[in-house]
GROMACS .gro file of C-alpha atoms in nm:
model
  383
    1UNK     CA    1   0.000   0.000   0.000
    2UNK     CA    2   0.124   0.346  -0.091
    3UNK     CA    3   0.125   0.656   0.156
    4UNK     CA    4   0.099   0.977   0.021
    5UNK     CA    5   0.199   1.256   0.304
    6UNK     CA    6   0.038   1.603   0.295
    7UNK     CA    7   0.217   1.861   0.479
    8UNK     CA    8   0.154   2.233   0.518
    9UNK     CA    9  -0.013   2.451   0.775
   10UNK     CA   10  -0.026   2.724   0.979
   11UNK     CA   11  -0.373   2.786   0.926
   12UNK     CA   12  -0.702   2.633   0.822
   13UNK     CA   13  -0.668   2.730   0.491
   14UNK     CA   14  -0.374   2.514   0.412
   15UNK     CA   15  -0.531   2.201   0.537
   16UNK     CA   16  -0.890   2.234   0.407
   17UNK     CA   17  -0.805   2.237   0.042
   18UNK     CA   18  -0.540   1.933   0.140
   19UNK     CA   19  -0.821   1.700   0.302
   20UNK     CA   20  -1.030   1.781  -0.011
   21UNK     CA   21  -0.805   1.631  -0.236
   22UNK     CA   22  -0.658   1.378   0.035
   23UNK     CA   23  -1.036   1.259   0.025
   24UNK     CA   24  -1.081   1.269  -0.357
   25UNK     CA   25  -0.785   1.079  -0.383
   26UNK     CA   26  -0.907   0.790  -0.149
   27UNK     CA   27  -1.187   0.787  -0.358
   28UNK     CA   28  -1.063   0.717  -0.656
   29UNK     CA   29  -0.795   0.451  -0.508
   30UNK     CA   30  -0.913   0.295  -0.214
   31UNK     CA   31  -0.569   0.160  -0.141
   32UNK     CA   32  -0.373   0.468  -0.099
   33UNK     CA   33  -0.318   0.588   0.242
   34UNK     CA   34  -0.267   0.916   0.354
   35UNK     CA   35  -0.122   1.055   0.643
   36UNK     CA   36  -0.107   1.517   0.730
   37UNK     CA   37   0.195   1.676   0.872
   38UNK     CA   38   0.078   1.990   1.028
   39UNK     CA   39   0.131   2.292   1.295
   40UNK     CA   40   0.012   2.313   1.653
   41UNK     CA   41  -0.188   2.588   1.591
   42UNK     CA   42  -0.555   2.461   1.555
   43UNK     CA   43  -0.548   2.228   1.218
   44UNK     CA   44  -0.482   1.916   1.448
   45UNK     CA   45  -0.787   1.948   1.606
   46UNK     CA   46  -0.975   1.953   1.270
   47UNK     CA   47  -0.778   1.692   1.126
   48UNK     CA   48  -0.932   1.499   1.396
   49UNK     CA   49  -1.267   1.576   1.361
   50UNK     CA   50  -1.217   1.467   0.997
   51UNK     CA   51  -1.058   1.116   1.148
   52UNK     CA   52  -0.746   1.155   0.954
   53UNK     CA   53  -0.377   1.054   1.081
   54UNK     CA   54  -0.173   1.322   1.140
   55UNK     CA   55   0.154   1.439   1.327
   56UNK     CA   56   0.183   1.775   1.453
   57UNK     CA   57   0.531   1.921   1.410
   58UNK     CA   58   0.677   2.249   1.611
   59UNK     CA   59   0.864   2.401   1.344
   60UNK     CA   60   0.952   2.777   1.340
   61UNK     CA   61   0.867   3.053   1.098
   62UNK     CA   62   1.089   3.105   0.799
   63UNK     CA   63   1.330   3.311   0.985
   64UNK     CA   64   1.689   3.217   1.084
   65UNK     CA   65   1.724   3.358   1.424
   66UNK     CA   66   1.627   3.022   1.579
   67UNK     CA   67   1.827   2.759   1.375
   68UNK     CA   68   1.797   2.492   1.645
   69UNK     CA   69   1.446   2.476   1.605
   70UNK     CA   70   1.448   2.386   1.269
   71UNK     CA   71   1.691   2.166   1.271
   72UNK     CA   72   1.486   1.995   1.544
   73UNK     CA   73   1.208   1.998   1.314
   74UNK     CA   74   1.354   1.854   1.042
   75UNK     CA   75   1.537   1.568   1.198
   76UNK     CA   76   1.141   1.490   1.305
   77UNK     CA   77   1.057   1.560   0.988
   78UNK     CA   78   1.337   1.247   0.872
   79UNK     CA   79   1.229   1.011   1.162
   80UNK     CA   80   0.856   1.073   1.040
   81UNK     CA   81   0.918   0.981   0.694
   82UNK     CA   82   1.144   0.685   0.767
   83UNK     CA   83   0.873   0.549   0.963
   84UNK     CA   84   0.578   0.610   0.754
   85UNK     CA   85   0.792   0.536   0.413
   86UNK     CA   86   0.570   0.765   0.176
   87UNK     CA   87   0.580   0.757  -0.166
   88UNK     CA   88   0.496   1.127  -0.300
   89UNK     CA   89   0.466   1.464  -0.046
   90UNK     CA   90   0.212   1.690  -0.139
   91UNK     CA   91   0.298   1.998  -0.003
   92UNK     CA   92   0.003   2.258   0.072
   93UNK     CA   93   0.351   2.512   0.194
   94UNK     CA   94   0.377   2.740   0.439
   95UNK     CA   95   0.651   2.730   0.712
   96UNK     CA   96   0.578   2.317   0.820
   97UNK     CA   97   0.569   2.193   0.484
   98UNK     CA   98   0.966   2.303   0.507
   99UNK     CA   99   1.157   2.085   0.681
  100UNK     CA  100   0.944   1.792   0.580
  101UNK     CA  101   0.998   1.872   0.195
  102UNK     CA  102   1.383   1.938   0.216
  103UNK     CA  103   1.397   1.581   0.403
  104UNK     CA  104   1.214   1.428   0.111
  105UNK     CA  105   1.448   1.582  -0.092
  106UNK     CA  106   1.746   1.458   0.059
  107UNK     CA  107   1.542   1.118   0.068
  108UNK     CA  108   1.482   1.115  -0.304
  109UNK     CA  109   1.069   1.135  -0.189
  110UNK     CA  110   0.864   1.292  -0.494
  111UNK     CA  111   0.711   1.670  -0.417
  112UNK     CA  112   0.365   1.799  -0.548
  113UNK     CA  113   0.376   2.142  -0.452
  114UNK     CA  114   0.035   2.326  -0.437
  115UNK     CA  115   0.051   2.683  -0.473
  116UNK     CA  116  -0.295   2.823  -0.387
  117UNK     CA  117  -0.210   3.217  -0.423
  118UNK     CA  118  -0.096   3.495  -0.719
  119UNK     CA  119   0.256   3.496  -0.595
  120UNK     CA  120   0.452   3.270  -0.395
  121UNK     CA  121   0.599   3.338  -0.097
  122UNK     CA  122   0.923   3.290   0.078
  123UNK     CA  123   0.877   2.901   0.156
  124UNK     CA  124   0.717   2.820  -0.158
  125UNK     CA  125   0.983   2.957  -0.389
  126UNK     CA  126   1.205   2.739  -0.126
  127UNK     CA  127   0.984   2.420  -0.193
  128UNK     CA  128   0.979   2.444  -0.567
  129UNK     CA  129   1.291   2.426  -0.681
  130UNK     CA  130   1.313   2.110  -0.473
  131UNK     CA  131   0.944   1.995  -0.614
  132UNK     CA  132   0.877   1.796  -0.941
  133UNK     CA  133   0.543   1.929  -1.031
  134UNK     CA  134   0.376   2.268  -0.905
  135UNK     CA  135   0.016   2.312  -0.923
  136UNK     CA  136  -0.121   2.645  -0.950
  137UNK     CA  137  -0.404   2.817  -0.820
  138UNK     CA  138  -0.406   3.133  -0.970
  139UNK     CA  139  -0.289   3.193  -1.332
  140UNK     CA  140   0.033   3.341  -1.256
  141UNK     CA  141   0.313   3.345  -1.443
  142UNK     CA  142   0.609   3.133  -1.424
  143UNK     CA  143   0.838   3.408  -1.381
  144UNK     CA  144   0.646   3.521  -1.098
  145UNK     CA  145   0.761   3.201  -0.928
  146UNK     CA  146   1.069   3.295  -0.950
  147UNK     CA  147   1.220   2.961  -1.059
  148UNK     CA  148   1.510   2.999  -1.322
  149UNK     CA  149   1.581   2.756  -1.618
  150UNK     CA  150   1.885   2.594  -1.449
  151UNK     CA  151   1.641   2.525  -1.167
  152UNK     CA  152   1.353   2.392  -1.381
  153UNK     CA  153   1.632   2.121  -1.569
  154UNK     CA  154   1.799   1.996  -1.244
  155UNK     CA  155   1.470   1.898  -1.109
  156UNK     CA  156   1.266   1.825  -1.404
  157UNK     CA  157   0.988   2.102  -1.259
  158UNK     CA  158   0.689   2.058  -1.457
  159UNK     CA  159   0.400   2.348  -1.368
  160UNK     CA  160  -0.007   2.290  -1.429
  161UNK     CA  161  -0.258   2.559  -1.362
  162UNK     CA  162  -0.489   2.365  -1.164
  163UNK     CA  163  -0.678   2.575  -0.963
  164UNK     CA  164  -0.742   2.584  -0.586
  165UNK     CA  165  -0.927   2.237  -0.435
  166UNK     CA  166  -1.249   2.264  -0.294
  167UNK     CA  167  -1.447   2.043  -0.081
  168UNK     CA  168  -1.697   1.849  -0.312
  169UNK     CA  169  -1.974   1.950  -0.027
  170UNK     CA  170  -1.908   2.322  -0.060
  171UNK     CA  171  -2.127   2.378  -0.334
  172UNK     CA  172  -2.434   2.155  -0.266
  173UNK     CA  173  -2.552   2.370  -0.021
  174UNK     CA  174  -2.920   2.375   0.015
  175UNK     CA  175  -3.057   2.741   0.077
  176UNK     CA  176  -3.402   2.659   0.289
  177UNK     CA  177  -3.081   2.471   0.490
  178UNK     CA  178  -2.924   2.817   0.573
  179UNK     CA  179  -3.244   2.996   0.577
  180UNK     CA  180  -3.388   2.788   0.866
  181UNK     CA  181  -3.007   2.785   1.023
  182UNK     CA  182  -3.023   3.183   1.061
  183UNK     CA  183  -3.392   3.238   1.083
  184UNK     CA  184  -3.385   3.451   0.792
  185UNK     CA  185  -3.699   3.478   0.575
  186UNK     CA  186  -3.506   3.487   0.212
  187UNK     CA  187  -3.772   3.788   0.125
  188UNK     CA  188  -3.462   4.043   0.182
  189UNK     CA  189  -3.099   4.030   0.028
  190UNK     CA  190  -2.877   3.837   0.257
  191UNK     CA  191  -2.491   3.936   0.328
  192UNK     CA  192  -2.228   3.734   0.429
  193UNK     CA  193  -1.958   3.896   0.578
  194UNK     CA  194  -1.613   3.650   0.625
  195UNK     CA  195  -1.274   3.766   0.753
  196UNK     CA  196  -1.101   3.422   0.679
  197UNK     CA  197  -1.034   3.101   0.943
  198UNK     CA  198  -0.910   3.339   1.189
  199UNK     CA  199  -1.129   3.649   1.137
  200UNK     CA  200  -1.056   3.976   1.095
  201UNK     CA  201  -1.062   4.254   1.363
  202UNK     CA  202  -1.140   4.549   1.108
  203UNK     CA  203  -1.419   4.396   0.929
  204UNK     CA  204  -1.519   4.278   1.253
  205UNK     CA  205  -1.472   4.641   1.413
  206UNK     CA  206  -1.637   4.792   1.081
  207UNK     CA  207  -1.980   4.528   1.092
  208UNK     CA  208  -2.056   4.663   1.454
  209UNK     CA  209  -2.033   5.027   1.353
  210UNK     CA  210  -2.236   4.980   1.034
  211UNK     CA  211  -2.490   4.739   1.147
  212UNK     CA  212  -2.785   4.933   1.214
  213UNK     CA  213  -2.748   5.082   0.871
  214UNK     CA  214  -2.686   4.726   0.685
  215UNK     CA  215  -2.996   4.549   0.841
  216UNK     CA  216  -3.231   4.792   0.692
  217UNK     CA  217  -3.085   4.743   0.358
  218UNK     CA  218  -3.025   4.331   0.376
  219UNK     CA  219  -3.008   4.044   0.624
  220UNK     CA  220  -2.665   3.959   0.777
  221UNK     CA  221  -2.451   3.640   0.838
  222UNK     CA  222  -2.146   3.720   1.024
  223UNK     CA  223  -1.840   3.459   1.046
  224UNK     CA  224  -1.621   3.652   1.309
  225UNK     CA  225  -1.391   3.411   1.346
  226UNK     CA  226  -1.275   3.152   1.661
  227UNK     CA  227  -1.397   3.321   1.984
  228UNK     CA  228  -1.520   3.615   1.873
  229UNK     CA  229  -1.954   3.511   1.899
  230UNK     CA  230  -2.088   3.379   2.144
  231UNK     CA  231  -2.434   3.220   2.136
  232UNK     CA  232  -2.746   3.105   2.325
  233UNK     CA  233  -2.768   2.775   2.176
  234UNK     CA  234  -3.101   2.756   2.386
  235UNK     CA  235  -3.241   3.023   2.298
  236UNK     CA  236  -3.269   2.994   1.886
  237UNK     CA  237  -3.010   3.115   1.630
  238UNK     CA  238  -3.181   3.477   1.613
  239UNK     CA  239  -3.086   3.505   1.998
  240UNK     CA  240  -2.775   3.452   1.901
  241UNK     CA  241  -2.723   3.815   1.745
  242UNK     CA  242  -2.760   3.956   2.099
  243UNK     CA  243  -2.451   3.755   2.245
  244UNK     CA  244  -2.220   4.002   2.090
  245UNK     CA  245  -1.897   3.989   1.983
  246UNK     CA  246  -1.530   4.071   2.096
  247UNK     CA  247  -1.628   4.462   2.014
  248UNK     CA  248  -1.843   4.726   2.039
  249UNK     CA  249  -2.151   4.540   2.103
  250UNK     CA  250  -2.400   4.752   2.182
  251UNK     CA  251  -2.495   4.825   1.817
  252UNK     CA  252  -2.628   4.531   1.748
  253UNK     CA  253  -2.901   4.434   1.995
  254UNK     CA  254  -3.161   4.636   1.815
  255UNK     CA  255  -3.052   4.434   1.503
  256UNK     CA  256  -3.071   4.105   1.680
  257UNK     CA  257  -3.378   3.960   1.390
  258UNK     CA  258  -3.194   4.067   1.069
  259UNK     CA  259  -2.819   3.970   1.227
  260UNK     CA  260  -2.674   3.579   1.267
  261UNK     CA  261  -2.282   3.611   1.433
  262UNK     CA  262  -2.107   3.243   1.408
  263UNK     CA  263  -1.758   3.224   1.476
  264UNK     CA  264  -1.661   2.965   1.246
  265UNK     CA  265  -1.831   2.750   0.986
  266UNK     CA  266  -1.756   2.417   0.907
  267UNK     CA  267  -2.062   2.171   0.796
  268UNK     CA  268  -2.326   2.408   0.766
  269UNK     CA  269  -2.126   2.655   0.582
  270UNK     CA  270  -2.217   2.495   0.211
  271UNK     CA  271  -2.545   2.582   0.339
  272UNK     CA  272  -2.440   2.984   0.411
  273UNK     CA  273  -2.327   2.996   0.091
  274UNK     CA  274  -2.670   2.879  -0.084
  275UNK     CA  275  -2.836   3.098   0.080
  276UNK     CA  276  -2.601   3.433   0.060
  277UNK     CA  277  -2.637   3.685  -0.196
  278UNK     CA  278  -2.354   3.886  -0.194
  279UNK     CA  279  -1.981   3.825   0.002
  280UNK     CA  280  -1.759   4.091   0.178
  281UNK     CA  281  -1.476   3.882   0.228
  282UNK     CA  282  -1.092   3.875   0.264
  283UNK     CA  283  -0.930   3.760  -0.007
  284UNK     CA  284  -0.755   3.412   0.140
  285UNK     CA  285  -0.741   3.192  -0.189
  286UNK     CA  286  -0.973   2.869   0.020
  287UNK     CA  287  -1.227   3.174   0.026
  288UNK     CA  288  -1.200   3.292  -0.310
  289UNK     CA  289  -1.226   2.948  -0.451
  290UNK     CA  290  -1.557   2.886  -0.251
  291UNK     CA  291  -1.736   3.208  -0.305
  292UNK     CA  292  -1.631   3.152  -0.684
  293UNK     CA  293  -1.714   2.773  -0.683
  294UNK     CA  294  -2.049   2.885  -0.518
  295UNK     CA  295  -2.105   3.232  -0.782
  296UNK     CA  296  -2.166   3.479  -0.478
  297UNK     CA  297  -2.125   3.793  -0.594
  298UNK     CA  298  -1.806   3.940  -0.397
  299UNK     CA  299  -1.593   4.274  -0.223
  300UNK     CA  300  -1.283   4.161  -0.096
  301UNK     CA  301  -1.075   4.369   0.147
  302UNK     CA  302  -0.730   4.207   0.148
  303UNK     CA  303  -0.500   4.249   0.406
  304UNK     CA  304  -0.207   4.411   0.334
  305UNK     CA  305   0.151   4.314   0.480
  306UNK     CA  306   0.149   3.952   0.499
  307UNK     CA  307   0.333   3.740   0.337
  308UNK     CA  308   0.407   3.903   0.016
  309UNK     CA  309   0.114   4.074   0.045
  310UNK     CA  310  -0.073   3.725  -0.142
  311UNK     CA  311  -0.436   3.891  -0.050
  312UNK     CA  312  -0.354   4.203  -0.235
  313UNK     CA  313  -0.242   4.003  -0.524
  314UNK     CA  314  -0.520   3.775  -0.534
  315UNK     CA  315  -0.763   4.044  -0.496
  316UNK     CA  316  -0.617   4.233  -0.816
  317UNK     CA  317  -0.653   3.925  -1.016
  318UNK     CA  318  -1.029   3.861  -0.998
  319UNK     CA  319  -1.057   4.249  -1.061
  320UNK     CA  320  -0.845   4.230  -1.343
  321UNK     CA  321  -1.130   4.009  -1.521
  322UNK     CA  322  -1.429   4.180  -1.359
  323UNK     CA  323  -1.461   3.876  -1.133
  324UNK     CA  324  -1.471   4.120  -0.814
  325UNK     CA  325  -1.470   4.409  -0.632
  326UNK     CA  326  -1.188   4.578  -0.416
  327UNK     CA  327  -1.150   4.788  -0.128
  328UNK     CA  328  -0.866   4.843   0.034
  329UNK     CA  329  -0.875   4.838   0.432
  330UNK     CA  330  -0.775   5.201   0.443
  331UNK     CA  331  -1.060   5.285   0.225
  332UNK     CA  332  -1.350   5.092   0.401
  333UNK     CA  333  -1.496   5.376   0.590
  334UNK     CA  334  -1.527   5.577   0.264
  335UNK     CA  335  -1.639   5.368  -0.003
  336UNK     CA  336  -1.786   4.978   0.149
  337UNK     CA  337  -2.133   5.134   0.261
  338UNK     CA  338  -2.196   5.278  -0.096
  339UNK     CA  339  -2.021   4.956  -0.275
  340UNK     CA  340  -2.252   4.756  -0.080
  341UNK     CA  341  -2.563   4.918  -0.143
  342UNK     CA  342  -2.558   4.947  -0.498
  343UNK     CA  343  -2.516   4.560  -0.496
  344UNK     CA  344  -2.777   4.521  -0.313
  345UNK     CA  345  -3.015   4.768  -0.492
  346UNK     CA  346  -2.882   4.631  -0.845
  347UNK     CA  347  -2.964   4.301  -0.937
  348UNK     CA  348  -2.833   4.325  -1.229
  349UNK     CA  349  -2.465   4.394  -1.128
  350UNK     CA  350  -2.500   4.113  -0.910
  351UNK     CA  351  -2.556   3.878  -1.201
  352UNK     CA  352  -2.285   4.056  -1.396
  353UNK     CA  353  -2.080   3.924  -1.120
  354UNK     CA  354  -2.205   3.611  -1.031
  355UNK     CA  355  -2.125   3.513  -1.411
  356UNK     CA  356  -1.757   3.619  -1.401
  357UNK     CA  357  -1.669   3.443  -1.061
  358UNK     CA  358  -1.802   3.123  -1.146
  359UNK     CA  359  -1.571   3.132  -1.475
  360UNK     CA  360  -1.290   3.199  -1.210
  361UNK     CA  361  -1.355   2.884  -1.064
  362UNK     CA  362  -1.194   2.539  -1.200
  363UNK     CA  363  -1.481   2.343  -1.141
  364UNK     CA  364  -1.283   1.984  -1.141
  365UNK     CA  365  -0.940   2.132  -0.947
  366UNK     CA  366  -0.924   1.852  -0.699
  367UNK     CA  367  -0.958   1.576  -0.976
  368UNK     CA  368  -0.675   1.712  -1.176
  369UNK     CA  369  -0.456   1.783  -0.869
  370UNK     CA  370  -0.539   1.358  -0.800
  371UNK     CA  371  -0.451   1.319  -1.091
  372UNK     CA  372  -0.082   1.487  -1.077
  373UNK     CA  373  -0.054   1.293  -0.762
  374UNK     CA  374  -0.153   0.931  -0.942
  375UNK     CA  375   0.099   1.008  -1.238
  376UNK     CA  376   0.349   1.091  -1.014
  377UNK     CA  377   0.299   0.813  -0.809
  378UNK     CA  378   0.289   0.567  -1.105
  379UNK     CA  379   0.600   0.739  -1.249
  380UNK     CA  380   0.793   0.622  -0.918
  381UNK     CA  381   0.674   0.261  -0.913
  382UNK     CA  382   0.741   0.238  -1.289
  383UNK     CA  383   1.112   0.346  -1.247
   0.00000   0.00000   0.00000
């Protein structure tokens, strides 16, 4: 039986697109096993709800100033793979998937590298030129990678635009689902408002000082991220509006029937989707791919001085084709309210929209990244 180890993390949205195609892959051959490498900063505990094996290793950010630690990471990341034996990595990046992937490399291990945003960052660049095949998720170019000739011939680099993964459940949402999970009537637009797996402080910040003004335009579904809503499971998910959040609350609690906090979505957010009309979201690639795999109309706010500023990039790209629309952090206060508004008061802009996301979206990603995975794999046992 083969093993195929999947390593990345950091956050959520490295490991969510990797169970997707960990699971797609199981599908298709029942006899591969699969095994996650990831941080200790959350994904272990969802790993586990998803009853997949996984090993969580402490490495450090990818920053010199603490060279024991990697070191101690990677010689985990060597006993790990000399115990489990795996036949291809498939690395999701970010600052685990390093040590693991430059052990492969020294092992002779096959690397998938999946790179899910417009321009790679400091560990990805890293990964590839020790990878064999990088799968895109934006369509970036090549140069923007980064990689140069010499580094494409020594390791035989080959480069696919695949898309970003999604889980096959994210887009068979049912909409009377959501609507009876928020209470909402569906009579009135309804707005989802997502800052990404781990929130976001000014869109939280902004939502409280707006609300009165959105709920008499549109109904609201809030993801605020972990710890930030609190609810009265006993009291009915409209209650749950009055809980508050890690802000300002007193805003809300005359908006408690048109407003629906949640701090984070898992199962029953296919079901959000189907039932949202627009998105104000930031502009993480796992969200991109399922507001454009789901067609929601969209205003992302990246955030802006992270890693290689990926959100801004990816942000620019879907407005480059008319796929979305942009507002910068800095220029929320000024321009969201309006932008908002004449989505919800235009219909016909939304459809305009809806159209040009969904042609953003790859709609088989996962199968071809499989796919990558069984040729590579089949490539190994043929040699």
């Amino acid at each position: 039986m083969s093993t195929i180890l999947f390593a990345g993390g950091g956050t959520l949205g490295h490991i969510i697109p990797a169970v997707a195609v960990a699971r797609e892959l199981q599908k298709q051959h029942p006899d591969i096993s699969v095994h996650f490498v990831c941080s200790p900063r959350g994904e272990a505990a969802f790993l586990e709800k998803e009853h997949l094996p996984h090993t969580i290793l402490d490495a450090p950010r990818m920053s010199w100033n603490f060279p024991w630690k990697f070191f101690r990471a990677y010689k985990q990341s060597c006993a790990l793979l000399r115990s489990i034996n795996p036949s291809v990595i498939f690395s999701k990046g970010g600052y685990i998937a390093v040590p693991v992937c430059i052990a492969a490399h020294r092992m002779k291990i096959p690397i998938i590298l999946h790179e899910s945003d417009a321009v790679m960052g400091r560990a990805n660049r890293l990964i590839a030129k020790m990878a064999t095949h990088v799968c895109l998720g934006f369509p970036i170019k090549v140069a923007s990678c980064k990689l140069q000739k010499s580094d494409s011939a020594t390791c035989n680099l080959q480069l696919s635009f695949t898309g970003n993964p999604l889980r096959s459940e994210i887009t068979r949402g049912s909409r009377e689902a959501g609507l009876r999970l928020t209470g909402f009537s569906g009579t009135r637009p309804i707005l989802l408002i997502m800052g990404g797996s781990q929130g976001a402080q000014a869109i939280n910040e902004w939502t409280a000082a707006h609300l009165q003004e959105l709920t008499s335009v549109c109904d609201v579904i809030h993801l605020t991220g972990k710890g930030r809503a609190e609810g009265h499971k006993d009291q009915g998910p409209r209650a749950q509006a009055d809980s508050g959040m890690r802000v300002d609350v007193a805003p809300l609690r005359p908006c408690a029937l048109a407003y629906f906090p949640l701090d984070f979505a898992h199962k029953e957010l296919a079901d959000l989707y189907a039932c949202s009309d627009i998105a104000m979201s930031r502009a993480g690639a796992g969200s991109i791919a399922e507001l454009a795999g789901n067609g929601i109309p969209t205003i992302l706010i990246p955030l802006r001085g992270v890693a290689h500023d990926h959100q801004v990039f990816n942000a620019k790209s879907l407005l480059e084709r008319e796929a979305a629309l942009l507002v910068t952090q800095n220029e929320m206060d000024k321009k969201l309210m309006n932008m908002l508004k004449q989505l919800i008061h235009d219909p016909a802009a939304r459809e305009i929209l809806r159209s040009k996301i969904r042609e953003f979206c790859i709609g088989d990603s996962t199968g071809q990244i499989v796919n990558v995975i069984s040729h590579t794999l089949a490539g190994k046992q043929g040699t």
